[in-house]
Amino acid sequence: MDESLLKILNKFGLTDYEAKAYITLNSKIIAKGEYISLESGIPRSKIYTILSNLEKKNLLTITQVDL
């Protein structure tokens, strides 16, 4: 993962985990929490809290889709 991009996102107030999730999501339009966790290295036990935090910051929208 691009450390310089992480630092830029940190300057905008994102934690390391939030920045990693955000970067991972930018490569996909739709992604499950499990995928984001695996691709970003964020523990699965934390990913949904991180995604919720990003939604509160208006950086993403969480939608449940029945597949």
Tab-separated table of N, CA and C in Angstrom, residues 9-42:
chain	number	residue	atom	x	y	z
A	9	LEU	N	-3.950	10.919	3.631
A	9	LEU	CA	-5.265	10.671	4.221
A	9	LEU	C	-5.240	10.872	5.731
A	10	ASN	N	-4.120	10.556	6.372
A	10	ASN	CA	-3.967	10.823	7.807
A	10	ASN	C	-4.088	12.313	8.083
A	11	LYS	N	-3.524	13.130	7.200
A	11	LYS	CA	-3.601	14.589	7.370
A	11	LYS	C	-5.039	15.093	7.271
A	12	PHE	N	-5.892	14.338	6.575
A	12	PHE	CA	-7.306	14.690	6.477
A	12	PHE	C	-8.121	14.114	7.634
A	13	GLY	N	-7.439	13.524	8.613
A	13	GLY	CA	-8.113	13.049	9.816
A	13	GLY	C	-8.486	11.583	9.829
A	14	LEU	N	-8.072	10.820	8.821
A	14	LEU	CA	-8.372	9.400	8.823
A	14	LEU	C	-7.303	8.643	9.601
A	15	THR	N	-7.741	7.623	10.337
A	15	THR	CA	-6.794	6.746	11.013
A	15	THR	C	-6.117	5.879	9.955
A	16	ASP	N	-5.083	5.150	10.342
A	16	ASP	CA	-4.414	4.255	9.393
A	16	ASP	C	-5.394	3.227	8.833
A	17	TYR	N	-6.203	2.612	9.700
A	17	TYR	CA	-7.169	1.620	9.238
A	17	TYR	C	-8.207	2.246	8.310
A	18	GLU	N	-8.712	3.435	8.655
A	18	GLU	CA	-9.689	4.102	7.794
A	18	GLU	C	-9.079	4.403	6.434
A	19	ALA	N	-7.846	4.877	6.429
A	19	ALA	CA	-7.163	5.193	5.171
A	19	ALA	C	-6.961	3.934	4.332
A	20	LYS	N	-6.560	2.841	4.955
A	20	LYS	CA	-6.352	1.587	4.222
A	20	LYS	C	-7.659	1.077	3.630
A	21	ALA	N	-8.739	1.148	4.403
A	21	ALA	CA	-10.043	0.717	3.896
A	21	ALA	C	-10.480	1.607	2.741
A	22	TYR	N	-10.287	2.903	2.875
A	22	TYR	CA	-10.673	3.856	1.832
A	22	TYR	C	-9.894	3.601	0.538
A	23	ILE	N	-8.603	3.380	0.662
A	23	ILE	CA	-7.776	3.088	-0.515
A	23	ILE	C	-8.236	1.793	-1.180
A	24	THR	N	-8.508	0.774	-0.379
A	24	THR	CA	-8.963	-0.506	-0.914
A	24	THR	C	-10.295	-0.343	-1.638
A	25	LEU	N	-11.205	0.432	-1.055
A	25	LEU	CA	-12.511	0.645	-1.676
A	25	LEU	C	-12.419	1.417	-2.981
A	26	ASN	N	-11.417	2.235	-3.140
A	26	ASN	CA	-11.277	2.992	-4.380
A	26	ASN	C	-10.964	2.111	-5.577
A	27	SER	N	-10.556	0.867	-5.327
A	27	SER	CA	-10.292	-0.046	-6.435
A	27	SER	C	-11.534	-0.858	-6.808
A	28	LYS	N	-12.600	-0.721	-6.027
A	28	LYS	CA	-13.846	-1.460	-6.263
A	28	LYS	C	-15.029	-0.511	-6.119
A	29	ILE	N	-16.084	-0.777	-6.850
A	29	ILE	CA	-17.308	-0.001	-6.679
A	29	ILE	C	-18.123	-0.606	-5.544
A	30	ILE	N	-18.174	-1.916	-5.507
A	30	ILE	CA	-18.898	-2.637	-4.464
A	30	ILE	C	-17.948	-3.686	-3.894
A	31	ALA	N	-17.889	-3.770	-2.576
A	31	ALA	CA	-17.030	-4.777	-1.950
A	31	ALA	C	-17.609	-5.175	-0.603
A	32	LYS	N	-17.475	-6.436	-0.283
A	32	LYS	CA	-17.889	-6.933	1.028
A	32	LYS	C	-16.819	-6.599	2.052
A	33	GLY	N	-17.241	-6.521	3.309
A	33	GLY	CA	-16.308	-6.258	4.391
A	33	GLY	C	-15.180	-7.268	4.436
A	34	GLU	N	-15.501	-8.522	4.166
A	34	GLU	CA	-14.485	-9.583	4.186
A	34	GLU	C	-13.385	-9.301	3.163
A	35	TYR	N	-13.768	-8.883	1.956
A	35	TYR	CA	-12.793	-8.558	0.911
A	35	TYR	C	-11.926	-7.379	1.337
A	36	ILE	N	-12.558	-6.338	1.856
A	36	ILE	CA	-11.823	-5.145	2.274
A	36	ILE	C	-10.832	-5.506	3.369
A	37	SER	N	-11.253	-6.350	4.298
A	37	SER	CA	-10.381	-6.800	5.377
A	37	SER	C	-9.159	-7.532	4.823
A	38	LEU	N	-9.387	-8.471	3.929
A	38	LEU	CA	-8.285	-9.256	3.362
A	38	LEU	C	-7.329	-8.389	2.549
A	39	GLU	N	-7.861	-7.522	1.715
A	39	GLU	CA	-7.029	-6.705	0.829
A	39	GLU	C	-6.260	-5.612	1.564
A	40	SER	N	-6.841	-5.096	2.644
A	40	SER	CA	-6.222	-3.969	3.348
A	40	SER	C	-5.362	-4.396	4.528
A	41	GLY	N	-5.549	-5.639	4.988
A	41	GLY	CA	-4.814	-6.092	6.162
A	41	GLY	C	-5.454	-5.668	7.475
A	42	ILE	N	-6.656	-5.115	7.399
A	42	ILE	CA	-7.381	-4.720	8.611
A	42	ILE	C	-8.027	-5.971	9.200
